[in-house]
Short mmCIF file of C-alpha atoms in Angstrom, two decimals:
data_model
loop_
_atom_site.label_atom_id
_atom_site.label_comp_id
_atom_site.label_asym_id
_atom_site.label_seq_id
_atom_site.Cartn_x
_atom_site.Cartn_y
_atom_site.Cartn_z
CA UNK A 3 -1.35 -55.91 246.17
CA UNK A 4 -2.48 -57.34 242.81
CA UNK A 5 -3.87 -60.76 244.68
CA UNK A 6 -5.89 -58.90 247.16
CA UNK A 7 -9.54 -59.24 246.95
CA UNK A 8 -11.12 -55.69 245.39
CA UNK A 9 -14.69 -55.97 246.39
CA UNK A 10 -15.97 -53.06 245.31
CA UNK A 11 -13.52 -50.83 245.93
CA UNK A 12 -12.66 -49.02 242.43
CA UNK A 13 -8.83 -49.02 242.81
CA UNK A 14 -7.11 -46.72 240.06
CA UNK A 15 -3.75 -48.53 240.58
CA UNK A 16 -2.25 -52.06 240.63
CA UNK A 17 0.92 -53.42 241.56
CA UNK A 18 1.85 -55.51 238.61
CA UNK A 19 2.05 -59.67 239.20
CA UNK A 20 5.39 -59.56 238.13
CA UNK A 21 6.49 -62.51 239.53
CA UNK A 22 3.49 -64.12 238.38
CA UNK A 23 3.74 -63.43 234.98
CA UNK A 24 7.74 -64.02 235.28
CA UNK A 25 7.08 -67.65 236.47
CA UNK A 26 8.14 -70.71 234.30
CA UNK A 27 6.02 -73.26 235.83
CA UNK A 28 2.20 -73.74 236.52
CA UNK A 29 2.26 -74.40 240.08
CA UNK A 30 4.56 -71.22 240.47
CA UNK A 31 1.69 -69.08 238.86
CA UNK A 32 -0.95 -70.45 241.02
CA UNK A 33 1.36 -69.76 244.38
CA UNK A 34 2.18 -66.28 243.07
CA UNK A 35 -1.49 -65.12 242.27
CA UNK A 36 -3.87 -67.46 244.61
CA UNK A 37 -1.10 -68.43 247.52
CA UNK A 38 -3.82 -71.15 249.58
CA UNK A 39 -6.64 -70.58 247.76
CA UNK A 40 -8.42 -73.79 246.76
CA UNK A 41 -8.76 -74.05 242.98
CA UNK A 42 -11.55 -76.21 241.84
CA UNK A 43 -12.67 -77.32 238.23
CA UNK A 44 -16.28 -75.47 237.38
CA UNK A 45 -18.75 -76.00 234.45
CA UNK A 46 -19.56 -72.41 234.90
CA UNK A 47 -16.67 -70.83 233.03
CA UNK A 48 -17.35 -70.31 229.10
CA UNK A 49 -13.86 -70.62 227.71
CA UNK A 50 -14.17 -70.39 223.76
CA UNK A 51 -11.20 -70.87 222.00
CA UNK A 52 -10.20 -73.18 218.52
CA UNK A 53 -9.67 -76.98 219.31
CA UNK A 54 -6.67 -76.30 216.47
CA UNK A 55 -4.86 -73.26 216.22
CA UNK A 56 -3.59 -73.04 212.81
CA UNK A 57 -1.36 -70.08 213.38
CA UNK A 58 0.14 -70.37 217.50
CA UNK A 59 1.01 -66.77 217.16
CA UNK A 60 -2.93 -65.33 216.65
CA UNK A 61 -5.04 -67.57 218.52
CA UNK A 62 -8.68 -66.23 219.88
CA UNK A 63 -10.06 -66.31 223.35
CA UNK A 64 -12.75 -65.85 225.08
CA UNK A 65 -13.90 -65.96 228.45
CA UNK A 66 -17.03 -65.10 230.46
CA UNK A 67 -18.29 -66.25 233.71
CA UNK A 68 -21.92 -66.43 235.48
CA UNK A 69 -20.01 -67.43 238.87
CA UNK A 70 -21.43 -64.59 241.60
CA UNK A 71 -18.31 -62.81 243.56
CA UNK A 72 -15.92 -63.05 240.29
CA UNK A 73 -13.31 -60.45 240.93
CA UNK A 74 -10.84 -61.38 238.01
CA UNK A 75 -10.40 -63.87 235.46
CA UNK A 76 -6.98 -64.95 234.14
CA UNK A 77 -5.82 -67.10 230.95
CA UNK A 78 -2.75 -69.74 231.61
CA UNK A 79 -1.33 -71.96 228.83
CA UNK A 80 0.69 -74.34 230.76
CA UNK A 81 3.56 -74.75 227.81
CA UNK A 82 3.94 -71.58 227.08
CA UNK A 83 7.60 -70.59 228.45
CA UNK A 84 5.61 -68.09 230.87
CA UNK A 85 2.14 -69.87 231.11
CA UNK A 86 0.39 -67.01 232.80
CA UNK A 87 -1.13 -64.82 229.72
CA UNK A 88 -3.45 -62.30 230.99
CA UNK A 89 -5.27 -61.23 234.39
CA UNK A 90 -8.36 -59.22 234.04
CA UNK A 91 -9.47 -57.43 237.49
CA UNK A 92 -13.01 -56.65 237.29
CA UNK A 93 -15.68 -53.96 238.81
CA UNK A 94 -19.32 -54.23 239.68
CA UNK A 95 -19.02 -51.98 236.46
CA UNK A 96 -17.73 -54.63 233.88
CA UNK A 97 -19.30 -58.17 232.70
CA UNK A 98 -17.48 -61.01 233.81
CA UNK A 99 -16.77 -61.81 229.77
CA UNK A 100 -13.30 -60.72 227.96
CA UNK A 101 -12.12 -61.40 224.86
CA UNK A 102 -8.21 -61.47 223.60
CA UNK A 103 -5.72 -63.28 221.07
CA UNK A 104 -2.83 -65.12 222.51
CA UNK A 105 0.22 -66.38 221.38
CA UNK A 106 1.09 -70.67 221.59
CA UNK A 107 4.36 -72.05 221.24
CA UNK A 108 3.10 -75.25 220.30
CA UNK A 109 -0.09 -77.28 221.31
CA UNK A 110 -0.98 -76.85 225.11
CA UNK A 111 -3.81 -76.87 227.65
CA UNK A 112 -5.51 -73.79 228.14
CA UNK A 113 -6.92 -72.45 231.47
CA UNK A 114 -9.29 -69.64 232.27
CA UNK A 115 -9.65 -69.23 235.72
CA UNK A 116 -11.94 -66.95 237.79
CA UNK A 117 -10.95 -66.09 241.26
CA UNK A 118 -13.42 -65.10 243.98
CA UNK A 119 -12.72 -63.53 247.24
CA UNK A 120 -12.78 -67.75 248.52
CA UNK A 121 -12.30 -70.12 245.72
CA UNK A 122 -10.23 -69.88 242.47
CA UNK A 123 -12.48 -71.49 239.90
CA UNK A 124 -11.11 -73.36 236.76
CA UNK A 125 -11.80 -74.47 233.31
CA UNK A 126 -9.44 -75.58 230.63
CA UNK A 127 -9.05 -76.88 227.06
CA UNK A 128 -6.75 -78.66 224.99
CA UNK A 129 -5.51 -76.78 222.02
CA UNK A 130 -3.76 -77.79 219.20
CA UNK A 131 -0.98 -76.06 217.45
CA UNK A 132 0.13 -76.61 213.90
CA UNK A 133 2.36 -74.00 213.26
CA UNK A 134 4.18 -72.15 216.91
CA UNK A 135 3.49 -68.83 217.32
CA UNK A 136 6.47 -67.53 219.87
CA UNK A 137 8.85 -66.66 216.93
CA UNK A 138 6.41 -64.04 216.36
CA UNK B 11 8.44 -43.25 218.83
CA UNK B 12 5.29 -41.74 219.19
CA UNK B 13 2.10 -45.02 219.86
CA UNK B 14 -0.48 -44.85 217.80
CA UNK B 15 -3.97 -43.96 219.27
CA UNK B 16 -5.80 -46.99 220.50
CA UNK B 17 -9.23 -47.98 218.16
CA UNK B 18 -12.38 -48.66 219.42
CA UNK B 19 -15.85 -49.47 218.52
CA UNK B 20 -18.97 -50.19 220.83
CA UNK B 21 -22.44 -50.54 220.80
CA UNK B 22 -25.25 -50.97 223.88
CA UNK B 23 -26.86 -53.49 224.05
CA UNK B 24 -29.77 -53.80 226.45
CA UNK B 25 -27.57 -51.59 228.94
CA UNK B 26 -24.74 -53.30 228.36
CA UNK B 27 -21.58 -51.60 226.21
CA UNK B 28 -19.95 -54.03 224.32
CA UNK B 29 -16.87 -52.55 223.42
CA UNK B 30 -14.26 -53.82 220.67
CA UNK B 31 -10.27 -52.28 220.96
CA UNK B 32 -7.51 -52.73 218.64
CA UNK B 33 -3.80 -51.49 220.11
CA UNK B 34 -0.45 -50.99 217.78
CA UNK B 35 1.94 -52.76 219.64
CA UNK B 36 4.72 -55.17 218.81
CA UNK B 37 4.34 -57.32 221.70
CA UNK B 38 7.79 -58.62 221.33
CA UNK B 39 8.48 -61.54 223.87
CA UNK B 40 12.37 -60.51 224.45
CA UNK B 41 13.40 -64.16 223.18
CA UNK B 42 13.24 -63.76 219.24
CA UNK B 43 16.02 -62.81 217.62
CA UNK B 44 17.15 -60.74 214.50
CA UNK B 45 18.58 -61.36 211.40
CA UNK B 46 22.44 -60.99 213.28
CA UNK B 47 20.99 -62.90 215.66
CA UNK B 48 20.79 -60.81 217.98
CA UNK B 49 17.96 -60.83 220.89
CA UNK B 50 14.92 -58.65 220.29
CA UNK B 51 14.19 -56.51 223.73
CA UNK B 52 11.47 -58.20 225.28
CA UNK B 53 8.57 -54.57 224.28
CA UNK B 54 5.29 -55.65 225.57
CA UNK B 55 1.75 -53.98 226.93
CA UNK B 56 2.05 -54.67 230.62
CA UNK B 57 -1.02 -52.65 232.05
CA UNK B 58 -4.92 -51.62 230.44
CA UNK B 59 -7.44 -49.51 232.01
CA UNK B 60 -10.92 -49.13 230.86
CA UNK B 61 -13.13 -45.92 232.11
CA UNK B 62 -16.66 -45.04 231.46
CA UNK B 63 -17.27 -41.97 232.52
CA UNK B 64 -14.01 -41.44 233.88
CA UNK B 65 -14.58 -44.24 236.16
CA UNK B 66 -12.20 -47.05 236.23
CA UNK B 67 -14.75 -50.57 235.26
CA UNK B 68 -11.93 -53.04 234.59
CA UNK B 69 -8.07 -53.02 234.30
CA UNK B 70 -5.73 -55.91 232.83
CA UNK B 71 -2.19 -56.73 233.27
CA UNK B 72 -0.84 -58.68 230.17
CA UNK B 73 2.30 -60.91 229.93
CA UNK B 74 4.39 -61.36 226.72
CA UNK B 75 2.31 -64.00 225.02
CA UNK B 76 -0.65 -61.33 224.27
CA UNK B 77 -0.54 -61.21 220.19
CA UNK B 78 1.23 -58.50 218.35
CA UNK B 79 -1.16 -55.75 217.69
CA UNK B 80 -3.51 -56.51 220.56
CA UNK B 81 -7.10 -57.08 219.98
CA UNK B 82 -9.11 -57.04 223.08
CA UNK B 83 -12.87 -57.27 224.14
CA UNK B 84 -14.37 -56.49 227.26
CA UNK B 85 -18.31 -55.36 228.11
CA UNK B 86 -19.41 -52.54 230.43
CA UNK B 87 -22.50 -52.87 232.64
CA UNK B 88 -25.36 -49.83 232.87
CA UNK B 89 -23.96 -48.06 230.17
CA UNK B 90 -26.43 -45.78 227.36
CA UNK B 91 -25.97 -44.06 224.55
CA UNK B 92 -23.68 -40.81 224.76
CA UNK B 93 -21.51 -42.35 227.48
CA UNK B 94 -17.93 -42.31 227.50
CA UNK B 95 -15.42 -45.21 227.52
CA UNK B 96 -11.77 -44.57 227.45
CA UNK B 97 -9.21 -47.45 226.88
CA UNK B 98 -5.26 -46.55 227.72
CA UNK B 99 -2.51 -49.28 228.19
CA UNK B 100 1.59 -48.56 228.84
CA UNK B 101 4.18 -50.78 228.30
CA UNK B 102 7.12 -52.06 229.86
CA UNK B 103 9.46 -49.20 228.24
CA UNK B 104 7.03 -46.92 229.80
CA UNK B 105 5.11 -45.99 226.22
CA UNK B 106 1.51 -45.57 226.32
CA UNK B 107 -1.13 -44.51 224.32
CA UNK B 108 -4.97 -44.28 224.52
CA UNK B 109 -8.12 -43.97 223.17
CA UNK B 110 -12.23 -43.33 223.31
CA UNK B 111 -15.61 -43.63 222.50
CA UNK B 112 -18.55 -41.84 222.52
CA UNK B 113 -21.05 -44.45 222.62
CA UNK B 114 -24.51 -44.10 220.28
#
């Protein structure tokens, strides 16, 4: 249920991604959340985030979009051990821009992507860790 | 144990609520372990929902890799003063906790 476009229909419920957010590998995320959907690199996602992280376990994110039809916008770092972070499903109610901390492991490339009901758009950045932040 | 109320702060901004929430939450990952060495149950924030009005504007699922003590920032669209935006999340032991704003 949770991949299904929303339009704007103001759904009170979602299924949880489970096996999403369970996955181990990148590829396994992408199938679980976008199934065929082409993913394509934009210049319209504003991911801001450090270059260096110098504490893995606090490291700030943010993410906004000016790409029309965005229905949800989700942060992957690709070594964490499960590299899908976050999802955010949005309304015609709330601005395509989120903000979070995440936790890195150790130095990775970070993703935000922003799905649409026909493309799943992408953006990432390298970050570097100095000290891992998965032992809490 | 009883969660601790979830704290918020927002202002409008040309119609547009920006709205600033800080959650209590261990956000363990389920693979640290103790002193014994024992495993730490994975304890995490699994779902959010964010209302103005009563109306739900944006919902997020989070994995494991959200930091401890969750700070989280999100902006509402044709919002005004005296408005109403609620923020509740639960968990994957099925804890939850909540909180609002009156916005000026």
């Amino acid at each position: 249920m949770s991949v299904i476009a929303l339009g704007a229909i103001p759904l009170q419920v979602f299924a949880r991604a489970t096996k999403a957010f369970e996955a181990t590998k990148l590829d396994s995320v992408y199938r679980e959340l976008f199934g065929d959907l082409p993913i394509v690199e934009s210049s319209d996602i504003k991911l801001d985030i450090p270059d260096i992280a110098e504490n893995g376990a606090v490291v700030p994110v943010t993410v906004a979009t000016t790409i029309a039809g965005a229905e949800a916008i989700y942060v992957v770092i690709d070594m964490n051990p499960n590299p899908l972070s976050a999802s955010f499903k949005l309304t015609q109610f709330s601005a395509a821009d989120v903000s979070l901390r995440v936790k890195m492991g150790k130095s990775s490339m970070v993703r935000a992507l922003v799905k649409t009901p026909s493309t799943i758009y992408m953006t990432g950045r390298e970050v570097k860790v100095t000290i891992g932040g998965c032992g809490g | 144990m009883e969660s601790r109320p979830v704290k918020m702060r927002g202002k409008v901004v040309n119609g547009v609520a920006e709205i600033k929430v800080l959650m209590e939450h261990p956000m363990e990952t389920g693979t640290r372990r103790d002193e014994a060495g024992a495993v730490i149950p994975a304890h995490f924030i699994e779902q959010v929902t964010c209302e103005h009005n009563g109306n739900v504007v944006l919902t997020a699922e989070w994995g494991t890799s959200v930091s401890k003590n969750p700070y989280f920032a999100f902006k509402v669209n044709q919002a005004k003063a005296g408005d109403t935006i609620k923020v509740s999340w639960t968990d994957n032991l099925g804890e939850s906790s909540e909180g609002s704003l009156a916005l000026k």
